[in-house]
């Protein structure tokens, strides 16, 4: 049976009581996956092929305010204070998400969304964006939903958004049901105070191939893709164990290996897909040299050219010396 996004929204919201308010504001943090989501078993519902595990970046993300437009004739969507046009894919995706929550066809909204990270530069602004929008829409419609339901609704906007419903370490369970009602994220609750993530923004331009297109292309054309879910399965076990035992080497090595395997899979598609720029490779080589020199630092990379470093506070001074423009984020306060 084929399910549409609206069917799932109906399943979740159908029985809810609505207590609409005029305006609601919500925020959500960006998340960086240590075991990546790459490939869907259902592209309509954003159901993944594999489980993934991420960590949230506190203070980096999206703040979204939704205001009910009285007597409006269409939705208005502002991104970083700019009114987006109906022809833009950003506008379309936001309006499609509003449709999930709209009770009457005449319900229109103004959405003001502000990102504190570069949009579409591989820093996962769509994850925090759809997580914040989901919270704001549930708020403005006055529906009370449990955490799993909110995570599912966020996933319908963008897969990785289901992980941005929580802070800290988060695991997205792929689920097995066709309707995806068992595919949502759960927080791990472990705290790792000395863990740091360093963001190296090498190129903040909008990427040519979106993650959505990139993962579909990889699944369709890369014969190496068959190996990916097996690697992800192994990595997620190792990562959960590393988080529980606070084994940094295990966490870093598993995350870096996972990112490299994802990128190798993309490169094996045809036409090839490569998100790196020469500077990305230069950073990787510096990281490998640092490790040879005895500095425990690892990296991960998403669907973009920017590199994120993983290290602990005791080597922060070395990392800042080697990468003078690194932005260091304390993951747990
Ligand atoms: C991740 N990425 O796990 C992986 C690693 C990018 C590389 O999740 O089509 O924007 O909206 O479900 O969530 C980016 O994919 O894709 C992503 P859709 P999404 O963080």
mmCIF file of C-alpha atoms and ligand atoms in Angstrom:
data_model
loop_
_atom_site.group_PDB
_atom_site.id
_atom_site.type_symbol
_atom_site.label_atom_id
_atom_site.label_comp_id
_atom_site.label_asym_id
_atom_site.label_seq_id
_atom_site.Cartn_x
_atom_site.Cartn_y
_atom_site.Cartn_z
ATOM 1 C CA UNK A 1 0.000 0.000 0.000
ATOM 2 C CA UNK A 2 1.267 3.474 -0.838
ATOM 3 C CA UNK A 3 1.017 6.141 1.817
ATOM 4 C CA UNK A 4 1.186 9.860 1.154
ATOM 5 C CA UNK A 5 2.514 12.451 3.587
ATOM 6 C CA UNK A 6 -1.009 13.757 4.097
ATOM 7 C CA UNK A 7 -2.180 10.240 5.096
ATOM 8 C CA UNK A 8 0.428 10.179 7.860
ATOM 9 C CA UNK A 9 -0.437 13.697 9.022
ATOM 10 C CA UNK A 10 -4.071 12.632 9.128
ATOM 11 C CA UNK A 11 -3.180 9.557 11.218
ATOM 12 C CA UNK A 12 -1.367 11.758 13.732
ATOM 13 C CA UNK A 13 -3.492 14.893 13.737
ATOM 14 C CA UNK A 14 -6.867 13.441 12.807
ATOM 15 C CA UNK A 15 -7.968 12.735 16.358
ATOM 16 C CA UNK A 16 -6.418 15.855 17.908
ATOM 17 C CA UNK A 17 -8.255 18.737 19.412
ATOM 18 C CA UNK A 18 -7.189 22.076 17.863
ATOM 19 C CA UNK A 19 -6.851 25.131 20.107
ATOM 20 C CA UNK A 20 -5.475 27.635 17.597
ATOM 21 C CA UNK A 21 -3.513 30.691 18.694
ATOM 22 C CA UNK A 22 -2.520 33.760 16.693
ATOM 23 C CA UNK A 23 1.249 33.252 16.742
ATOM 24 C CA UNK A 24 3.802 30.692 17.929
ATOM 25 C CA UNK A 25 7.575 30.708 17.935
ATOM 26 C CA UNK A 26 9.912 27.731 18.235
ATOM 27 C CA UNK A 27 13.515 26.843 17.669
ATOM 28 C CA UNK A 28 15.623 23.759 17.003
ATOM 29 C CA UNK A 29 19.304 22.955 16.757
ATOM 30 C CA UNK A 30 21.270 21.721 13.811
ATOM 31 C CA UNK A 31 22.501 18.149 14.158
ATOM 32 C CA UNK A 32 25.607 16.517 12.768
ATOM 33 C CA UNK A 33 25.399 12.805 12.060
ATOM 34 C CA UNK A 34 28.198 10.544 13.293
ATOM 35 C CA UNK A 35 26.491 7.660 11.490
ATOM 36 C CA UNK A 36 24.880 9.152 8.380
ATOM 37 C CA UNK A 37 21.475 8.899 6.797
ATOM 38 C CA UNK A 38 22.113 8.252 3.102
ATOM 39 C CA UNK A 39 19.407 6.594 1.029
ATOM 40 C CA UNK A 40 15.654 6.155 1.363
ATOM 41 C CA UNK A 41 13.390 3.167 1.225
ATOM 42 C CA UNK A 42 10.459 5.559 0.658
ATOM 43 C CA UNK A 43 11.130 9.003 -0.764
ATOM 44 C CA UNK A 44 7.578 10.288 -0.251
ATOM 45 C CA UNK A 45 7.748 9.678 3.525
ATOM 46 C CA UNK A 46 11.534 10.140 3.943
ATOM 47 C CA UNK A 47 11.942 6.627 5.307
ATOM 48 C CA UNK A 48 15.627 5.724 5.516
ATOM 49 C CA UNK A 49 17.478 2.593 4.528
ATOM 50 C CA UNK A 50 19.547 2.698 7.738
ATOM 51 C CA UNK A 51 19.463 3.958 11.315
ATOM 52 C CA UNK A 52 21.542 7.086 11.951
ATOM 53 C CA UNK A 53 23.016 8.757 15.021
ATOM 54 C CA UNK A 54 23.724 12.441 15.502
ATOM 55 C CA UNK A 55 24.775 15.049 17.985
ATOM 56 C CA UNK A 56 23.096 18.456 18.236
ATOM 57 C CA UNK A 57 25.006 21.721 17.955
ATOM 58 C CA UNK A 58 23.628 23.896 20.754
ATOM 59 C CA UNK A 59 23.126 27.520 19.776
ATOM 60 C CA UNK A 60 23.292 26.742 16.039
ATOM 61 C CA UNK A 61 20.039 26.264 14.264
ATOM 62 C CA UNK A 62 16.751 27.818 13.311
ATOM 63 C CA UNK A 63 14.232 30.068 14.993
ATOM 64 C CA UNK A 64 10.797 30.085 13.351
ATOM 65 C CA UNK A 65 7.723 32.156 14.068
ATOM 66 C CA UNK A 66 4.380 31.267 12.525
ATOM 67 C CA UNK A 67 1.639 33.893 12.464
ATOM 68 C CA UNK A 68 -1.909 33.204 11.384
ATOM 69 C CA UNK A 69 -2.844 35.456 8.426
ATOM 70 C CA UNK A 70 -6.385 36.651 8.941
ATOM 71 C CA UNK A 71 -8.127 37.132 5.596
ATOM 72 C CA UNK A 72 -4.988 36.012 3.758
ATOM 73 C CA UNK A 73 -5.074 34.449 0.309
ATOM 74 C CA UNK A 74 -1.739 32.627 0.388
ATOM 75 C CA UNK A 75 1.123 31.752 2.732
ATOM 76 C CA UNK A 76 4.041 34.142 3.104
ATOM 77 C CA UNK A 77 7.452 32.685 3.811
ATOM 78 C CA UNK A 78 10.409 34.781 4.937
ATOM 79 C CA UNK A 79 13.860 33.206 5.051
ATOM 80 C CA UNK A 80 16.409 35.266 6.950
ATOM 81 C CA UNK A 81 14.073 38.297 6.573
ATOM 82 C CA UNK A 82 13.735 37.897 2.785
ATOM 83 C CA UNK A 83 10.301 37.187 1.309
ATOM 84 C CA UNK A 84 10.678 34.024 -0.755
ATOM 85 C CA UNK A 85 8.829 33.611 -4.059
ATOM 86 C CA UNK A 86 6.318 30.893 -4.871
ATOM 87 C CA UNK A 87 8.650 29.684 -7.614
ATOM 88 C CA UNK A 88 11.439 28.910 -5.112
ATOM 89 C CA UNK A 89 11.784 25.341 -3.887
ATOM 90 C CA UNK A 90 12.216 26.611 -0.318
ATOM 91 C CA UNK A 91 8.749 28.249 -0.456
ATOM 92 C CA UNK A 92 7.195 25.087 -1.905
ATOM 93 C CA UNK A 93 8.695 22.803 0.708
ATOM 94 C CA UNK A 94 7.586 25.039 3.563
ATOM 95 C CA UNK A 95 4.045 25.357 2.173
ATOM 96 C CA UNK A 96 3.870 21.576 1.670
ATOM 97 C CA UNK A 97 4.724 21.226 5.351
ATOM 98 C CA UNK A 98 2.060 23.772 6.360
ATOM 99 C CA UNK A 99 -0.448 21.679 4.370
ATOM 100 C CA UNK A 100 0.091 18.805 6.813
ATOM 101 C CA UNK A 101 -1.192 20.972 9.677
ATOM 102 C CA UNK A 102 -3.814 23.070 7.846
ATOM 103 C CA UNK A 103 -7.305 22.366 9.038
ATOM 104 C CA UNK A 104 -9.263 24.504 6.554
ATOM 105 C CA UNK A 105 -8.206 25.336 3.022
ATOM 106 C CA UNK A 106 -8.591 29.005 3.997
ATOM 107 C CA UNK A 107 -5.980 28.801 6.807
ATOM 108 C CA UNK A 108 -2.949 30.815 5.723
ATOM 109 C CA UNK A 109 0.207 31.568 7.631
ATOM 110 C CA UNK A 110 3.170 33.886 7.641
ATOM 111 C CA UNK A 111 6.395 32.015 8.396
ATOM 112 C CA UNK A 112 9.484 33.913 9.554
ATOM 113 C CA UNK A 113 12.465 31.640 9.728
ATOM 114 C CA UNK A 114 15.995 32.650 10.659
ATOM 115 C CA UNK A 115 19.002 30.350 10.415
ATOM 116 C CA UNK A 116 22.183 30.886 12.359
ATOM 117 C CA UNK A 117 24.098 28.713 9.879
ATOM 118 C CA UNK A 118 24.578 28.997 6.102
ATOM 119 C CA UNK A 119 21.498 27.655 4.284
ATOM 120 C CA UNK A 120 22.144 24.568 2.126
ATOM 121 C CA UNK A 121 25.912 24.569 2.633
ATOM 122 C CA UNK A 122 26.065 21.099 4.170
ATOM 123 C CA UNK A 123 25.471 22.389 7.679
ATOM 124 C CA UNK A 124 22.074 20.756 7.843
ATOM 125 C CA UNK A 125 19.887 23.862 8.093
ATOM 126 C CA UNK A 126 16.963 21.900 6.651
ATOM 127 C CA UNK A 127 17.056 19.625 9.714
ATOM 128 C CA UNK A 128 16.749 22.443 12.247
ATOM 129 C CA UNK A 129 14.406 24.287 9.872
ATOM 130 C CA UNK A 130 11.779 21.555 9.608
ATOM 131 C CA UNK A 131 12.119 20.678 13.290
ATOM 132 C CA UNK A 132 11.452 24.296 14.295
ATOM 133 C CA UNK A 133 8.620 24.629 11.752
ATOM 134 C CA UNK A 134 6.989 21.431 13.040
ATOM 135 C CA UNK A 135 7.064 22.708 16.620
ATOM 136 C CA UNK A 136 5.803 26.139 15.562
ATOM 137 C CA UNK A 137 2.929 24.689 13.512
ATOM 138 C CA UNK A 138 1.869 22.310 16.292
ATOM 139 C CA UNK A 139 1.983 25.344 18.593
ATOM 140 C CA UNK A 140 0.004 27.721 16.389
ATOM 141 C CA UNK A 141 -2.662 25.081 15.744
ATOM 142 C CA UNK A 142 -2.717 24.304 19.454
ATOM 143 C CA UNK A 143 -2.448 20.542 19.061
ATOM 144 C CA UNK A 144 -0.793 18.575 21.793
ATOM 145 C CA UNK A 145 1.407 15.817 20.370
ATOM 146 C CA UNK A 146 3.877 13.437 21.958
ATOM 147 C CA UNK A 147 7.576 13.518 21.082
ATOM 148 C CA UNK A 148 7.418 10.552 18.686
ATOM 149 C CA UNK A 149 4.586 12.152 16.720
ATOM 150 C CA UNK A 150 6.481 15.463 16.458
ATOM 151 C CA UNK A 151 9.595 13.615 15.290
ATOM 152 C CA UNK A 152 7.585 11.785 12.590
ATOM 153 C CA UNK A 153 5.995 15.019 11.372
ATOM 154 C CA UNK A 154 9.419 16.713 11.227
ATOM 155 C CA UNK A 155 10.737 13.723 9.239
ATOM 156 C CA UNK A 156 8.034 14.284 6.610
ATOM 157 C CA UNK A 157 9.582 17.728 5.971
ATOM 158 C CA UNK A 158 13.173 16.522 5.868
ATOM 159 C CA UNK A 159 14.484 13.182 7.065
ATOM 160 C CA UNK A 160 17.253 14.480 9.304
ATOM 161 C CA UNK A 161 14.795 16.946 10.916
ATOM 162 C CA UNK A 162 13.408 14.108 13.036
ATOM 163 C CA UNK A 163 16.757 14.076 14.874
ATOM 164 C CA UNK A 164 16.693 17.846 15.454
ATOM 165 C CA UNK A 165 13.709 17.447 17.786
ATOM 166 C CA UNK A 166 16.230 16.695 20.583
ATOM 167 C CA UNK A 167 19.491 18.010 21.969
ATOM 168 C CA UNK A 168 22.552 15.872 22.612
ATOM 169 C CA UNK A 169 23.102 12.452 21.032
ATOM 170 C CA UNK A 170 20.099 11.236 19.071
ATOM 171 C CA UNK A 171 19.364 7.999 17.237
ATOM 172 C CA UNK A 172 16.900 7.835 14.375
ATOM 173 C CA UNK A 173 15.369 4.349 14.224
ATOM 174 C CA UNK A 174 14.630 3.501 10.604
ATOM 175 C CA UNK A 175 11.566 1.434 11.484
ATOM 176 C CA UNK A 176 10.090 -1.245 9.279
ATOM 177 C CA UNK A 177 6.478 -0.243 8.768
ATOM 178 C CA UNK A 178 5.279 0.929 5.379
ATOM 179 C CA UNK A 179 3.519 3.901 6.925
ATOM 180 C CA UNK A 180 6.691 4.895 8.803
ATOM 181 C CA UNK A 181 4.905 5.208 12.141
ATOM 182 C CA UNK A 182 7.899 3.477 13.768
ATOM 183 C CA UNK A 183 10.532 5.670 12.069
ATOM 184 C CA UNK A 184 11.427 8.467 14.469
ATOM 185 C CA UNK A 185 14.259 9.700 16.661
ATOM 186 C CA UNK A 186 15.002 9.139 20.342
ATOM 187 C CA UNK A 187 17.588 10.910 22.501
ATOM 188 C CA UNK A 188 20.426 8.924 24.095
ATOM 189 C CA UNK A 189 20.633 11.156 27.200
ATOM 190 C CA UNK A 190 24.392 10.604 27.665
ATOM 191 C CA UNK A 191 26.365 13.765 28.415
ATOM 192 C CA UNK A 192 29.992 14.206 27.250
ATOM 193 C CA UNK A 193 31.166 17.504 28.654
ATOM 194 C CA UNK A 194 34.659 17.644 27.171
ATOM 195 C CA UNK A 195 33.545 16.701 23.641
ATOM 196 C CA UNK A 196 34.056 19.436 21.045
ATOM 197 C CA UNK A 197 33.060 19.874 17.421
ATOM 198 C CA UNK A 198 35.038 22.259 15.253
ATOM 199 C CA UNK A 199 33.348 23.662 12.153
ATOM 200 C CA UNK A 200 35.587 24.585 9.234
ATOM 201 C CA UNK A 201 33.471 26.507 6.731
ATOM 202 C CA UNK A 202 35.443 26.189 3.528
ATOM 203 C CA UNK A 203 32.663 27.194 1.174
ATOM 204 C CA UNK A 204 29.247 28.535 2.238
ATOM 205 C CA UNK A 205 27.745 28.680 -1.280
ATOM 206 C CA UNK A 206 24.549 26.768 -2.022
ATOM 207 C CA UNK A 207 25.547 23.316 -3.263
ATOM 208 C CA UNK A 208 24.754 22.157 -6.788
ATOM 209 C CA UNK A 209 23.236 18.805 -5.793
ATOM 210 C CA UNK A 210 20.892 18.698 -2.810
ATOM 211 C CA UNK A 211 21.176 15.809 -0.341
ATOM 212 C CA UNK A 212 17.783 14.660 -1.552
ATOM 213 C CA UNK A 213 18.898 14.410 -5.185
ATOM 214 C CA UNK A 214 22.325 13.121 -4.177
ATOM 215 C CA UNK A 215 21.058 10.221 -2.121
ATOM 216 C CA UNK A 216 18.506 9.166 -4.761
ATOM 217 C CA UNK A 217 21.235 9.272 -7.410
ATOM 218 C CA UNK A 218 23.569 7.167 -5.240
ATOM 219 C CA UNK A 219 20.933 4.525 -4.525
ATOM 220 C CA UNK A 220 20.069 4.312 -8.230
ATOM 221 C CA UNK A 221 23.530 4.221 -9.775
ATOM 222 C CA UNK A 222 26.208 3.141 -7.256
ATOM 223 C CA UNK A 223 26.782 -0.596 -7.042
ATOM 224 C CA UNK A 224 28.789 0.086 -3.854
ATOM 225 C CA UNK A 225 25.546 1.229 -2.223
ATOM 226 C CA UNK A 226 24.742 -2.378 -1.234
ATOM 227 C CA UNK A 227 27.591 -2.241 1.278
ATOM 228 C CA UNK A 228 26.399 0.984 2.915
ATOM 229 C CA UNK A 229 23.575 -0.287 5.193
ATOM 230 C CA UNK A 230 25.879 -3.023 6.541
ATOM 231 C CA UNK A 231 28.554 -0.488 7.424
ATOM 232 C CA UNK A 232 25.970 1.825 9.019
ATOM 233 C CA UNK A 233 24.608 -1.049 11.100
ATOM 234 C CA UNK A 234 28.071 -1.875 12.455
ATOM 235 C CA UNK A 235 28.947 1.772 13.025
ATOM 236 C CA UNK A 236 25.843 2.598 15.001
ATOM 237 C CA UNK A 237 26.594 -0.218 17.459
ATOM 238 C CA UNK A 238 30.182 1.023 17.863
ATOM 239 C CA UNK A 239 29.003 4.625 18.292
ATOM 240 C CA UNK A 240 26.436 3.811 20.966
ATOM 241 C CA UNK A 241 29.088 1.846 22.801
ATOM 242 C CA UNK A 242 31.590 4.717 22.463
ATOM 243 C CA UNK A 243 29.034 7.184 23.833
ATOM 244 C CA UNK A 244 28.213 4.924 26.777
ATOM 245 C CA UNK A 245 31.844 4.284 27.703
ATOM 246 C CA UNK A 246 33.068 7.773 26.637
ATOM 247 C CA UNK A 247 35.702 6.167 24.432
ATOM 248 C CA UNK A 248 36.786 9.098 22.264
ATOM 249 C CA UNK A 249 39.039 7.130 19.893
ATOM 250 C CA UNK A 250 36.185 4.758 19.141
ATOM 251 C CA UNK A 251 33.723 7.596 18.615
ATOM 252 C CA UNK A 252 36.034 9.606 16.349
ATOM 253 C CA UNK A 253 37.344 6.675 14.319
ATOM 254 C CA UNK A 254 33.856 5.265 13.750
ATOM 255 C CA UNK A 255 32.424 8.650 12.731
ATOM 256 C CA UNK A 256 35.275 9.390 10.322
ATOM 257 C CA UNK A 257 35.115 5.912 8.788
ATOM 258 C CA UNK A 258 31.358 6.246 8.376
ATOM 259 C CA UNK A 259 31.668 9.631 6.640
ATOM 260 C CA UNK A 260 34.392 8.346 4.304
ATOM 261 C CA UNK A 261 32.302 5.286 3.423
ATOM 262 C CA UNK A 262 29.300 7.507 2.635
ATOM 263 C CA UNK A 263 31.413 9.745 0.402
ATOM 264 C CA UNK A 264 33.056 6.753 -1.311
ATOM 265 C CA UNK A 265 29.574 5.447 -2.083
ATOM 266 C CA UNK A 266 28.564 8.777 -3.605
ATOM 267 C CA UNK A 267 31.724 8.928 -5.693
ATOM 268 C CA UNK A 268 30.923 5.470 -7.023
ATOM 269 C CA UNK A 269 27.654 6.718 -8.549
ATOM 270 C CA UNK A 270 27.438 7.758 -12.196
ATOM 271 C CA UNK A 271 27.753 10.551 -13.136
ATOM 272 C CA UNK A 272 29.979 10.780 -10.053
ATOM 273 C CA UNK A 273 28.956 12.825 -7.068
ATOM 274 C CA UNK A 274 31.700 14.638 -5.195
ATOM 275 C CA UNK A 275 30.916 17.344 -2.642
ATOM 276 C CA UNK A 276 34.552 18.029 -1.722
ATOM 277 C CA UNK A 277 36.701 20.987 -2.752
ATOM 278 C CA UNK A 278 40.513 20.827 -2.721
ATOM 279 C CA UNK A 279 40.538 22.526 0.696
ATOM 280 C CA UNK A 280 38.410 19.674 2.125
ATOM 281 C CA UNK A 281 41.131 17.185 1.198
ATOM 282 C CA UNK A 282 43.829 19.468 2.587
ATOM 283 C CA UNK A 283 41.987 19.512 5.944
ATOM 284 C CA UNK A 284 41.671 15.703 5.961
ATOM 285 C CA UNK A 285 45.394 15.359 5.366
ATOM 286 C CA UNK A 286 46.149 17.786 8.191
ATOM 287 C CA UNK A 287 43.905 15.752 10.505
ATOM 288 C CA UNK A 288 45.692 12.515 9.569
ATOM 289 C CA UNK A 289 49.063 14.185 10.152
ATOM 290 C CA UNK A 290 47.903 15.450 13.564
ATOM 291 C CA UNK A 291 46.906 11.921 14.530
ATOM 292 C CA UNK A 292 50.300 10.610 13.427
ATOM 293 C CA UNK A 293 51.796 13.289 15.684
ATOM 294 C CA UNK A 294 49.736 11.969 18.595
ATOM 295 C CA UNK A 295 46.837 14.466 18.619
ATOM 296 C CA UNK A 296 43.487 12.652 18.887
ATOM 297 C CA UNK A 297 41.296 14.437 16.321
ATOM 298 C CA UNK A 298 38.918 13.021 13.738
ATOM 299 C CA UNK A 299 36.563 14.540 11.173
ATOM 300 C CA UNK A 300 33.169 14.046 9.647
ATOM 301 C CA UNK A 301 31.676 15.569 6.499
ATOM 302 C CA UNK A 302 28.145 15.871 5.182
ATOM 303 C CA UNK A 303 26.755 16.559 1.730
ATOM 304 C CA UNK A 304 28.945 19.599 1.236
ATOM 305 C CA UNK A 305 32.584 20.696 1.205
ATOM 306 C CA UNK A 306 32.818 21.766 4.863
ATOM 307 C CA UNK A 307 34.636 19.673 7.425
ATOM 308 C CA UNK A 308 33.654 19.153 11.059
ATOM 309 C CA UNK A 309 36.390 18.150 13.482
ATOM 310 C CA UNK A 310 35.815 15.966 16.526
ATOM 311 C CA UNK A 311 38.137 16.283 19.513
ATOM 312 C CA UNK A 312 38.189 16.702 23.282
ATOM 313 C CA UNK A 313 38.802 19.919 25.216
ATOM 314 C CA UNK A 314 42.332 18.919 26.254
ATOM 315 C CA UNK A 315 43.597 19.365 22.670
ATOM 316 C CA UNK A 316 41.497 22.432 21.827
ATOM 317 C CA UNK A 317 44.533 24.744 21.946
ATOM 318 C CA UNK A 318 46.365 22.600 19.365
ATOM 319 C CA UNK A 319 43.327 22.519 17.081
ATOM 320 C CA UNK A 320 42.974 26.314 17.280
ATOM 321 C CA UNK A 321 46.654 26.728 16.454
ATOM 322 C CA UNK A 322 46.505 24.473 13.397
ATOM 323 C CA UNK A 323 43.090 25.664 12.138
ATOM 324 C CA UNK A 324 43.018 29.377 12.954
ATOM 325 C CA UNK A 325 39.487 29.942 11.564
ATOM 326 C CA UNK A 326 37.858 26.943 13.261
ATOM 327 C CA UNK A 327 34.600 27.579 15.094
ATOM 328 C CA UNK A 328 34.653 25.439 18.215
ATOM 329 C CA UNK A 329 31.335 24.250 19.622
ATOM 330 C CA UNK A 330 30.964 22.834 23.093
ATOM 331 C CA UNK A 331 28.394 20.087 22.568
ATOM 332 C CA UNK A 332 27.325 19.714 26.207
ATOM 333 C CA UNK A 333 27.384 22.490 28.801
HETATM 334 C C1 LIG B 1 22.800 13.085 7.702
HETATM 335 N N1 LIG B 1 22.517 14.117 5.455
HETATM 336 O O1 LIG B 1 22.620 12.013 8.289
HETATM 337 C C2 LIG B 1 23.068 13.020 6.199
HETATM 338 C C3 LIG B 1 24.527 13.030 5.896
HETATM 339 C C4 LIG B 1 23.495 14.684 4.568
HETATM 340 C C5 LIG B 1 24.688 13.863 4.662
HETATM 341 O O2 LIG B 1 20.525 13.948 6.374
HETATM 342 O O3 LIG B 1 15.598 14.414 1.534
HETATM 343 O O4 LIG B 1 18.193 17.059 4.092
HETATM 344 O O5 LIG B 1 15.087 16.085 3.301
HETATM 345 O O6 LIG B 1 15.220 13.652 3.879
HETATM 346 O O7 LIG B 1 17.505 15.235 5.698
HETATM 347 C C6 LIG B 1 20.649 15.441 4.637
HETATM 348 O O8 LIG B 1 19.459 14.917 4.168
HETATM 349 O O9 LIG B 1 17.289 14.890 3.218
HETATM 350 C C7 LIG B 1 21.230 14.453 5.552
HETATM 351 P P1 LIG B 1 15.738 14.744 2.971
HETATM 352 P P2 LIG B 1 18.044 15.605 4.376
HETATM 353 O O10 LIG B 1 22.839 14.169 8.312
#
